[in-house]
Tab-separated table of C-alpha atoms and ligand atoms in Angstrom:
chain	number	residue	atom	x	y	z
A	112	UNK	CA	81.894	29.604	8.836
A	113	UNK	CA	79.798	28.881	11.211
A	114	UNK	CA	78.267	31.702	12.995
A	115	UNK	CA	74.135	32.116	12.636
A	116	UNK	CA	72.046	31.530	15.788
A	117	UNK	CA	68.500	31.257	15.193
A	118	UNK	CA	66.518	33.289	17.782
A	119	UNK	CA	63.536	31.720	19.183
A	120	UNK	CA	60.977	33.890	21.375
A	121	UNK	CA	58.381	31.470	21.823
A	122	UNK	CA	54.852	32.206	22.946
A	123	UNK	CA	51.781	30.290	24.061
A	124	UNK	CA	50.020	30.930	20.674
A	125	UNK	CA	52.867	32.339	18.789
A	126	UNK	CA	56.363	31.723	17.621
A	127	UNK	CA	58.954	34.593	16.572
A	128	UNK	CA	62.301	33.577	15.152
A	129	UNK	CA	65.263	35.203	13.342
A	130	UNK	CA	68.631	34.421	12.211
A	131	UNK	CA	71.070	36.468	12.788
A	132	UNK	CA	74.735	36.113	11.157
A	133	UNK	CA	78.088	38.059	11.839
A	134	UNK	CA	77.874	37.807	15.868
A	135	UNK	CA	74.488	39.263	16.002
A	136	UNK	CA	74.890	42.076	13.419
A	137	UNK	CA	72.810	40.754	10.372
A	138	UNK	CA	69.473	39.604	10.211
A	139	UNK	CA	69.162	36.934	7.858
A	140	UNK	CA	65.576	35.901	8.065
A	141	UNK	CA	63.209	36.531	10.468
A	142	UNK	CA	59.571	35.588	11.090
A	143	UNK	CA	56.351	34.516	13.398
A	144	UNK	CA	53.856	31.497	13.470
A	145	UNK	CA	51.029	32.896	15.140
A	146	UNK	CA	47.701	31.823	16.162
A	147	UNK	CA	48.917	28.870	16.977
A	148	UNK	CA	46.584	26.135	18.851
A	149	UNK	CA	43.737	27.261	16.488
A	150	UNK	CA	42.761	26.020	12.950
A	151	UNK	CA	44.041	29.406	11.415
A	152	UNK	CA	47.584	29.470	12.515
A	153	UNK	CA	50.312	30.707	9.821
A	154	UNK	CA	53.899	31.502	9.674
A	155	UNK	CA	55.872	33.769	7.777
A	156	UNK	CA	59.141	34.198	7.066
A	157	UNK	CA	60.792	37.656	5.871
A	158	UNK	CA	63.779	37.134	3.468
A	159	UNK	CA	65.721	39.758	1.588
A	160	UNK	CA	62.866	42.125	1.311
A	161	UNK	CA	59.873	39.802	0.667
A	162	UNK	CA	57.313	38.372	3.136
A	163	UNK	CA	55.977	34.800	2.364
A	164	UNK	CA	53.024	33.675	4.458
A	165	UNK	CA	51.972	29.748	4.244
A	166	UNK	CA	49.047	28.931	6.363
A	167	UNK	CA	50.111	25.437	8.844
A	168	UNK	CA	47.662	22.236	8.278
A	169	UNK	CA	48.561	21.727	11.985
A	170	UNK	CA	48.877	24.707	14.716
A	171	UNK	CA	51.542	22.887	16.644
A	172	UNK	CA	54.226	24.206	17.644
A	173	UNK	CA	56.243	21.266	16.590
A	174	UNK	CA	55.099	22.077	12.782
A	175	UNK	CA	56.609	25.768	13.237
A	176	UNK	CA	59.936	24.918	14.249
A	177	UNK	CA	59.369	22.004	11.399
A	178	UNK	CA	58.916	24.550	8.889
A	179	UNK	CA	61.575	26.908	10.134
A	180	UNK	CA	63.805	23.720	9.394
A	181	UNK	CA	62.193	22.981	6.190
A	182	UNK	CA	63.158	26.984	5.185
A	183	UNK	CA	66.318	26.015	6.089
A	184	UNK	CA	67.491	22.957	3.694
A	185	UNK	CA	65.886	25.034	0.942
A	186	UNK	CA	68.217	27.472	2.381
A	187	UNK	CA	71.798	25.168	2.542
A	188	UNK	CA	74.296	28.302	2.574
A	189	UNK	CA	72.256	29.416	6.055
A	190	UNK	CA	71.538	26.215	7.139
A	191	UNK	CA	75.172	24.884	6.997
A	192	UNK	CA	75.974	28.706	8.876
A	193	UNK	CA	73.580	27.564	11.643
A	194	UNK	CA	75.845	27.098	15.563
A	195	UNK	CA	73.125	27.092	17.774
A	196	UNK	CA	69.792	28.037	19.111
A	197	UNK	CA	69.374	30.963	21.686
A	198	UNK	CA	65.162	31.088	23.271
A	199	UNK	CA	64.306	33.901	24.933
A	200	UNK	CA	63.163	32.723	28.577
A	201	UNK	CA	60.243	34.967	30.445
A	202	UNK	CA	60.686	33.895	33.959
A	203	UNK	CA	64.068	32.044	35.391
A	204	UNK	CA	63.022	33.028	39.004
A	205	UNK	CA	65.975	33.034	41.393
A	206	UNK	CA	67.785	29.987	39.459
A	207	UNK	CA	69.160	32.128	36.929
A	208	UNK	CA	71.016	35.128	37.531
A	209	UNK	CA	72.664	34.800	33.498
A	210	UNK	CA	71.602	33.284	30.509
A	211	UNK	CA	72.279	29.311	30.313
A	212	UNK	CA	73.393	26.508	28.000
A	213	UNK	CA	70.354	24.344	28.014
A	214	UNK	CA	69.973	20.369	29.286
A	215	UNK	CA	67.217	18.727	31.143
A	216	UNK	CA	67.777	20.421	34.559
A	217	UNK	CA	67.504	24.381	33.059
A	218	UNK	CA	64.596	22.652	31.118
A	219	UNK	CA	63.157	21.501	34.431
A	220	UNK	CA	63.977	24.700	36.342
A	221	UNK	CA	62.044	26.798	33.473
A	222	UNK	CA	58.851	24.244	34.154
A	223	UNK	CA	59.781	24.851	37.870
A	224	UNK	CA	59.111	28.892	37.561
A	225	UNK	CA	55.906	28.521	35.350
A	226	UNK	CA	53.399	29.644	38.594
A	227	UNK	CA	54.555	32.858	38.005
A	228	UNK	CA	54.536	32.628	33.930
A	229	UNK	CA	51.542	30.338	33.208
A	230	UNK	CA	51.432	31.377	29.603
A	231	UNK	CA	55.054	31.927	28.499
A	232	UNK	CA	57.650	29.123	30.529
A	233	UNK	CA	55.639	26.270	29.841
A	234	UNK	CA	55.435	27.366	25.574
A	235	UNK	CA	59.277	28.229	26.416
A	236	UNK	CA	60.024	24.769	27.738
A	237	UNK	CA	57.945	23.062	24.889
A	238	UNK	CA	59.934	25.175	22.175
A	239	UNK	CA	63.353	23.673	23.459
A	240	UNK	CA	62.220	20.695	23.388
A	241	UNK	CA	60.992	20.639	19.998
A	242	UNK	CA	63.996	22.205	18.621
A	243	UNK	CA	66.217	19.071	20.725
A	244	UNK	CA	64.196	17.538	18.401
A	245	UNK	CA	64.639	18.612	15.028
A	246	UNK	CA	67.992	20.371	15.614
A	247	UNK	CA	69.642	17.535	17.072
A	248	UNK	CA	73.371	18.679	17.033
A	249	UNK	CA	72.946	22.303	17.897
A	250	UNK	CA	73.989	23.267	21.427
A	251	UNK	CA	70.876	25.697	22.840
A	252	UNK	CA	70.601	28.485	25.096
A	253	UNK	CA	68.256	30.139	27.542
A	254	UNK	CA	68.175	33.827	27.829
A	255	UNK	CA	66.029	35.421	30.903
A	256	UNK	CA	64.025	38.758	31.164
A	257	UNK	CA	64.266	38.289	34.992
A	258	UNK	CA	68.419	37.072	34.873
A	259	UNK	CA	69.490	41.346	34.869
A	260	UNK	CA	67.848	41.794	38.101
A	261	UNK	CA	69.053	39.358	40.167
A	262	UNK	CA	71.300	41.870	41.505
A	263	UNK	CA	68.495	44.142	43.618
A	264	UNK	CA	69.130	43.855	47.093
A	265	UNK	CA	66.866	42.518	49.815
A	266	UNK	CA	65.167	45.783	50.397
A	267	UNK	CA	64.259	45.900	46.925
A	268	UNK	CA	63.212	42.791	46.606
A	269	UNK	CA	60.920	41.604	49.001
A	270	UNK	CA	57.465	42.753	49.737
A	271	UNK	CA	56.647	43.500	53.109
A	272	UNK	CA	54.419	41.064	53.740
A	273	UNK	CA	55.210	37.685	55.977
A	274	UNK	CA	58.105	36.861	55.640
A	275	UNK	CA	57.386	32.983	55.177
A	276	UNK	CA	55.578	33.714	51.492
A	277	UNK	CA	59.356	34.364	50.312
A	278	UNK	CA	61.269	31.261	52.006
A	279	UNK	CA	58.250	28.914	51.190
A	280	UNK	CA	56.465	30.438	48.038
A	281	UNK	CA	59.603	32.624	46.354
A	282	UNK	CA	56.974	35.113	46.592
A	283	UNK	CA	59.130	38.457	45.441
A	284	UNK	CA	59.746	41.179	43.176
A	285	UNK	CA	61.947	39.499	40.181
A	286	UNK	CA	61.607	42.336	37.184
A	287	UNK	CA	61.453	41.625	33.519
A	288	UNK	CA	62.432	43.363	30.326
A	289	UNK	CA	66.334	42.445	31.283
A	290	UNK	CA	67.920	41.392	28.246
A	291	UNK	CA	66.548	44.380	26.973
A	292	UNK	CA	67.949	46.652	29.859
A	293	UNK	CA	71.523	44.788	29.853
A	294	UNK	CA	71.851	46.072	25.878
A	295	UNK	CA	70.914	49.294	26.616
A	296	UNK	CA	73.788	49.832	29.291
A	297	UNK	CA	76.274	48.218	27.250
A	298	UNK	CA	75.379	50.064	24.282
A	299	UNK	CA	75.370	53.461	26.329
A	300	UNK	CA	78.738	52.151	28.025
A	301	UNK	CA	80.026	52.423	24.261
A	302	UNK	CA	78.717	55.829	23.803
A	303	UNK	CA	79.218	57.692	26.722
A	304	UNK	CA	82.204	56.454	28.060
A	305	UNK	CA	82.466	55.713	31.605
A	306	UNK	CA	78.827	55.301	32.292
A	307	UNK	CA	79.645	51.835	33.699
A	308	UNK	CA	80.304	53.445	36.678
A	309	UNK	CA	77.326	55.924	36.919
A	310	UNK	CA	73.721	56.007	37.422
A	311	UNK	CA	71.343	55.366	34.990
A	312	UNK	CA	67.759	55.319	34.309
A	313	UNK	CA	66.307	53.747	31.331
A	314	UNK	CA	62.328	53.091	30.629
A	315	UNK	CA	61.639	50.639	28.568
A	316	UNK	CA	58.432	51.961	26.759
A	317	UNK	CA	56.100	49.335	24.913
A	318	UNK	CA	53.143	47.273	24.967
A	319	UNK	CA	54.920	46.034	27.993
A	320	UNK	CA	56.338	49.038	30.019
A	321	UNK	CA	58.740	49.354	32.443
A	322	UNK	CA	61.312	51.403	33.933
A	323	UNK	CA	64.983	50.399	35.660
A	324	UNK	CA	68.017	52.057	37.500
A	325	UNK	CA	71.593	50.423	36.381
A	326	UNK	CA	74.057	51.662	39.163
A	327	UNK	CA	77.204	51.143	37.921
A	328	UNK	CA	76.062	48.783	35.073
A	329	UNK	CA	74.281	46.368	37.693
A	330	UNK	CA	70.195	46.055	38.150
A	331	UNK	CA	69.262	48.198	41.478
A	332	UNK	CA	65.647	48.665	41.304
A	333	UNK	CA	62.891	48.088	38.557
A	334	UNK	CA	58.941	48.769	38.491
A	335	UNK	CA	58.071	45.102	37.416
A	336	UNK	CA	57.345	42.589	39.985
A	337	UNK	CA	57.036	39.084	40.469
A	338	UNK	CA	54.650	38.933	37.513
A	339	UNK	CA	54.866	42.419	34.451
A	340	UNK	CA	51.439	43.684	35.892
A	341	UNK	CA	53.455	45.645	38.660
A	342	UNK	CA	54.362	49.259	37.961
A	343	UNK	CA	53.643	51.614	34.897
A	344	UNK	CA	50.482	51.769	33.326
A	345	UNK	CA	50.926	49.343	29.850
A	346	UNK	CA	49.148	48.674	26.603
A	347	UNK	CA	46.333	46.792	28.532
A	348	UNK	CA	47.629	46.411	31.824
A	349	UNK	CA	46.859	48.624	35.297
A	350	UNK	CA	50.198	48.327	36.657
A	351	UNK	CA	50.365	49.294	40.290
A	352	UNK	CA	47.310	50.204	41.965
A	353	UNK	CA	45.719	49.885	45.809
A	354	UNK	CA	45.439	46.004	45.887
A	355	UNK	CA	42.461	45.833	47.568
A	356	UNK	CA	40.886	46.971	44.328
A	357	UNK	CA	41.125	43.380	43.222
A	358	UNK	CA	38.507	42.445	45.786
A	359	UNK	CA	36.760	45.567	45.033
A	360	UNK	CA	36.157	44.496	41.305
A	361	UNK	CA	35.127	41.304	41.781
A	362	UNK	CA	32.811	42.316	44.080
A	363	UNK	CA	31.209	44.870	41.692
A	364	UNK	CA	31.501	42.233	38.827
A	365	UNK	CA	30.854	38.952	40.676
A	366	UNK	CA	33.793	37.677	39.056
A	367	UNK	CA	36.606	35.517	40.681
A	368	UNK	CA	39.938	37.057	41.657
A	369	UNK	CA	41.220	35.346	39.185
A	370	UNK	CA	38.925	37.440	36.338
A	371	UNK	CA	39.296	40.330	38.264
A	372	UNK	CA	43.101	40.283	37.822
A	373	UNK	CA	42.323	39.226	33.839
A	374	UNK	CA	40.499	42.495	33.566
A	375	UNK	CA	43.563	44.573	35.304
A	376	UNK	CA	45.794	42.126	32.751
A	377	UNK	CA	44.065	42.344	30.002
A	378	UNK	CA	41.545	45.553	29.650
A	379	UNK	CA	42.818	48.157	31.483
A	380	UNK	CA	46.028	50.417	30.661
A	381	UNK	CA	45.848	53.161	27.848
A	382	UNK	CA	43.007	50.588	26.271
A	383	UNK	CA	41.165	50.845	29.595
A	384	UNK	CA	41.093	54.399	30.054
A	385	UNK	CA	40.922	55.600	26.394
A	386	UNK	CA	38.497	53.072	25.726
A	387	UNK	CA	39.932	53.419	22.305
A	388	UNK	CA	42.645	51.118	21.466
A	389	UNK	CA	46.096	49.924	23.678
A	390	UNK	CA	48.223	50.992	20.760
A	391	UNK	CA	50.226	54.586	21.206
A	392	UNK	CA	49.897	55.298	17.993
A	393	UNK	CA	46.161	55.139	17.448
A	394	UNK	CA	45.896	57.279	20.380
A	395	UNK	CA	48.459	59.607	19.687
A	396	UNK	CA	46.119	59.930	16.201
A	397	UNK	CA	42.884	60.299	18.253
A	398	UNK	CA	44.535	63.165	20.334
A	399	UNK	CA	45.383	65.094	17.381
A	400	UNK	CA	41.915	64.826	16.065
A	401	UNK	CA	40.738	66.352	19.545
A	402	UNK	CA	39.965	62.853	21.548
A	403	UNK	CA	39.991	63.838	25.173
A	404	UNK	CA	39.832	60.293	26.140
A	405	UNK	CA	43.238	59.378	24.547
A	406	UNK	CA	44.844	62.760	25.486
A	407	UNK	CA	43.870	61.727	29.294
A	408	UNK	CA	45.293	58.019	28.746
A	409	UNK	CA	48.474	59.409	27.359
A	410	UNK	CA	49.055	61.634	30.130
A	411	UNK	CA	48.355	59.048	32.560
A	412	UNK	CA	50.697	56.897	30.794
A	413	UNK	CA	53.621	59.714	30.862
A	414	UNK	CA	52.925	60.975	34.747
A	415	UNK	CA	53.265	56.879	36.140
A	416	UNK	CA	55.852	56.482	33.989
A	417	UNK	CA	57.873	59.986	35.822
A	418	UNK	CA	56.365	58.677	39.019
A	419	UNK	CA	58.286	55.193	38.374
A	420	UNK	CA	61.203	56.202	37.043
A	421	UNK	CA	61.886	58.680	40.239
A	422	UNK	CA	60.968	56.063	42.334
A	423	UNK	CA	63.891	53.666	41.065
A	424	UNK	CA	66.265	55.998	41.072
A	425	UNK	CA	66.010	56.175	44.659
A	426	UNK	CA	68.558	53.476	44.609
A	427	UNK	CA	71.475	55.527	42.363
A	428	UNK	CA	74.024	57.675	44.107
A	429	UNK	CA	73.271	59.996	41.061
A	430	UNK	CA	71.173	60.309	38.050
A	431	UNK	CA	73.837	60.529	35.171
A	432	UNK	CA	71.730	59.342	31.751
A	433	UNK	CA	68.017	58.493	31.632
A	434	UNK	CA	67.638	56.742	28.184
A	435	UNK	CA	63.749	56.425	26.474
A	436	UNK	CA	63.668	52.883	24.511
A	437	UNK	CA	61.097	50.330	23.574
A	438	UNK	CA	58.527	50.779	20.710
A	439	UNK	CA	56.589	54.082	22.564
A	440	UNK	CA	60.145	55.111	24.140
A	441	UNK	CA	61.982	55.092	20.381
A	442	UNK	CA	58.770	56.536	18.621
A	443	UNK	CA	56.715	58.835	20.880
A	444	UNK	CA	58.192	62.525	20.954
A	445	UNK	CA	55.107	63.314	22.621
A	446	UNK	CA	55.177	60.837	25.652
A	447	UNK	CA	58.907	61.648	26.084
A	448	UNK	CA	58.406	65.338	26.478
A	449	UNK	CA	55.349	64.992	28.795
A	450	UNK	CA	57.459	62.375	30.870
A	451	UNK	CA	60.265	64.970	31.544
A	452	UNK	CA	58.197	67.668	32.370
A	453	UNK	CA	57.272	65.764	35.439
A	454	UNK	CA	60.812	65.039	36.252
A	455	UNK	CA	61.949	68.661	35.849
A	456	UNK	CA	62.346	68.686	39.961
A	457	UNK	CA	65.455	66.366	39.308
A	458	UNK	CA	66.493	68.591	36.899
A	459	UNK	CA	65.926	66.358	34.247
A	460	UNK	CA	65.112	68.222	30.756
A	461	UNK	CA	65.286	67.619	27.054
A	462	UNK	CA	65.486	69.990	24.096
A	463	UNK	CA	62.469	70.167	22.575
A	464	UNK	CA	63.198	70.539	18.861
A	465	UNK	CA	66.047	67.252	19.063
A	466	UNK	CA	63.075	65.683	20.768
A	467	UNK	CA	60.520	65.935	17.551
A	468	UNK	CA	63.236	65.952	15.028
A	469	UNK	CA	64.734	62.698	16.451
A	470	UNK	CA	65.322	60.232	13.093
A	471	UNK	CA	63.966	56.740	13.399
A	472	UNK	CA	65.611	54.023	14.373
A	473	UNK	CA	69.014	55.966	15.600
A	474	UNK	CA	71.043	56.696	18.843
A	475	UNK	CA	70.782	60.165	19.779
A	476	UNK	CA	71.438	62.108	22.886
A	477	UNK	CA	68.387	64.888	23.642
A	478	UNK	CA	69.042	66.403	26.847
A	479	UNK	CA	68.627	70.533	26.862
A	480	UNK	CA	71.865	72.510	27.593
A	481	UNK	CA	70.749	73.214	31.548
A	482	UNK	CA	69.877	69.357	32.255
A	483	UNK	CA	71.714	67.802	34.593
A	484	UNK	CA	70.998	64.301	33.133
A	485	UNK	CA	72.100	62.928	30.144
A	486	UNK	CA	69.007	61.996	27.969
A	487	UNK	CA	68.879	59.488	25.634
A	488	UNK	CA	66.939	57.853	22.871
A	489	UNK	CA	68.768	54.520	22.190
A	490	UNK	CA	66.810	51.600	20.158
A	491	UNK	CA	66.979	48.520	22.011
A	492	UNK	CA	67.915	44.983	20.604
A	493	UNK	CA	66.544	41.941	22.457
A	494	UNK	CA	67.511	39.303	19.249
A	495	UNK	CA	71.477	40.896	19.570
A	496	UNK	CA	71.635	40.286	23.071
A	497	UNK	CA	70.247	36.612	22.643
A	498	UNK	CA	72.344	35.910	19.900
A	499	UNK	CA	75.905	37.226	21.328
A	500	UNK	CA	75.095	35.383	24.304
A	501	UNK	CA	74.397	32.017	22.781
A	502	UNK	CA	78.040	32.121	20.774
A	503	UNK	CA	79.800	33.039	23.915
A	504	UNK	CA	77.852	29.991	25.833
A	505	UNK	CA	78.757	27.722	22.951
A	506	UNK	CA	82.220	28.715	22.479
A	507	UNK	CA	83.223	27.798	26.446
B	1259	AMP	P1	56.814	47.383	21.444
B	1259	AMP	O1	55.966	46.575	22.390
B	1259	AMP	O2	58.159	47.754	21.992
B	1259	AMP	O3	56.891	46.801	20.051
B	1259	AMP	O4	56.039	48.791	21.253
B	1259	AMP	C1	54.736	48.865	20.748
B	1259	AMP	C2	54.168	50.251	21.035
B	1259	AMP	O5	54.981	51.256	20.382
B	1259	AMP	C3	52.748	50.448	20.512
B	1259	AMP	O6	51.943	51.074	21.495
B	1259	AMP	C4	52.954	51.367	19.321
B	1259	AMP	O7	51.828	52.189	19.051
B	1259	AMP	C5	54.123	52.202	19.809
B	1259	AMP	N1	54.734	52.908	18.657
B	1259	AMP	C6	55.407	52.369	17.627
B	1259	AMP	N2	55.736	53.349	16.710
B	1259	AMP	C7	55.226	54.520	17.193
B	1259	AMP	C8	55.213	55.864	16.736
B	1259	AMP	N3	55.806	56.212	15.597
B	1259	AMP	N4	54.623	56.797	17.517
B	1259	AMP	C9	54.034	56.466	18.684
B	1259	AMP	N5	54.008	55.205	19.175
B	1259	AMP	C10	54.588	54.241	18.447
């Protein structure tokens, strides 16, 4: 029967991919090509419990998807399972407000919104193409991080600055990380029934960091903004600070704007600070071992991350469930506490001992008994989301 969708997420110098059977609920195979571009690139695929790495005579990333179809007629049973493509899109700006069934035009739009995604539409656009290419006869789909949010209302939005930057430039906020925030209140719709018509937080905790309020299972408000620097401090990124720091840096630098906002993109965030590493983990290691440096990084990380998530749920009637996902949100027992001692004024609180006893991996509710918000630590599943919506595009 055919029911696989290979899941493409593809990157300026990297390609991740996955193929996922039995609408979205096994993996098959899954995989990157990175370092693509460069005379080192690789790609390796992970298939029933063994990793196989083969280095690429050419970094294109033409020859990744080529090898991902090579894999495949080695592969018949799969290959023959195969009933379309689903990419994972960055930026759809305001032409998509859900995911799409890809021709030339949602090709064209995605080239359209690369200003504000210089590194990921164009590589997204260029992987559709090449998979037109070699996968001739499978219908494809687009799947946007920005498509969730289209629901925020004006006030939300815009930035108050004038007002012909939005009706000339589309200069506004658009949010990212939605894919990932429209699994999360479906899956918590299925586990604490009735939440489709309450308010929800969730903060989506990785490299990439964000938070979001869901009022009654539609987008009001997220930290992001017209590009992922806005918000929480990230992995490497400031997220929102006084802008006229930008001048202020390159100033102090003589640098460009442009390298100024590299250095607020690139080297600032828990690496910035700690001066140690971007990673939570490392730093959670260097704490333990007595690091001030990533101790005051963490903290950082957790008090914007409270400051953010009240902020959006400005926006809710009430504050129902806050859920913790994303790599540092799933994993961190530390950052979790630390983030809801700062929200304790909402009367937000979790138990402590469900909290560092959580098991990996799993859906589990942590609130304490006196909180008035359901807390949650709920795993989140981009490739599932990208997958169930490519069959339902495909089927219509
Ligand atoms: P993501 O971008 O969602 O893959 O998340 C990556 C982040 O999650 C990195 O900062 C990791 O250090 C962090 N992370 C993953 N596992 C753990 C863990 N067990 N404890 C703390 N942080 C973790």
């Amino acid at each position: 029967m055919k029911d696989s969708i290979l899941v493409i997420n593809c990157g300026s110098s990297s390609l991740k991919f996955a193929i996922l059977a039995n609408a979205g609920q096994e993996t098959l195979v899954e995989g990157i090509a990175e370092r693509l571009g460069s005379d080192e690139s690789s790609i390796t695929f992970k298939f029933e419990g063994q990793k196989n790495i083969i280095q690429l005579e050419d970094g294109s990333h033409k020859n990744a998807v080529a090898h991902i179809k090579n894999w495949l007629s080695s592969h018949p049973i799969i290959e023959s399972s195969l009933a379309g493509i689903g990419h994972r899109v960055v930026h759809g700006g305001e032409n998509f407000s859900e995911s799409a069934l890809i021709n030339q035009n949602v090709i064209d739009s995605i080239k359209e919104c690369a200003q504000f995604a210089p590194l990921h539409n164009p590589a997204h656009a260029k992987g559709m193409e090449v998979a037109f290419e070699l996968f001739p006869g499978l219908p494809q789909v687009a799947v946007f991080d920005t498509a969730f949010h289209q629901t925020l209302a004006p006030e939300q939005y815009l930035y108050p600055i004038p007002m012909h930057f939005y009706r000339e430039n589309h200069f506004r906020k658009y949010g990212f990380h939605g894919t990932s925030y429209r699994y999360i209140s479906q899956r918590l719709a299925q586990i604490a029934k009735g939440s489709d018509q309450q308010g929800v937080l969730v903060a989506h905790l990785g490299n990439g960091a964000s938070t979001c309020a869901i009022n009654k299972g539609l987008s009001s408000d997220t930290s992001m903004g017209i590009t992922p620097l806005e918000g929480l401090m990230m992995g490497t990124r400031s997220g929102s600070l006084d802008p006229s720091l930008l001048s202020f840096i390159s100033q102090a630098e003589n640098i460009s704007a442009d390298a100024a906002l590299d250095i607020l993109n690139k080297k600032s965030g828990l690496l910035g600070v700690s001066e140690i590493s971007n990673d939570c983990r490392t730093l959670e290691e260097a704490m333990e071992s007595g690091d001030p440096r990533a101790k005051l990084a963490l903290d950082m990380f957790a008090a914007r991350t409270a400051k953010h998530l009240a902020s959006v749920a400005t926006t809710l009637e009430s504050i129902d469930h806050l859920v913790f996902t994303g790599g540092i949100g799933e994993n961190s027992s530390y950052l979790r506490q630390v983030i809801c001692n700062h929200l304790k004024a909402l009367n937000i609180g979790i138990n402590s001992t469900l909290n560092e006893n959580a098991p990996r991996g799993e859906t589990i509710n942590i609130s304490s008994d006196s909180s008035n918000t359901n807390v949650w630590i709920i795993p989140t599943n981009e490739e599932l989301m990208i997958a169930l919506d490519t069959i339902s595009l495909i089927q219509h």
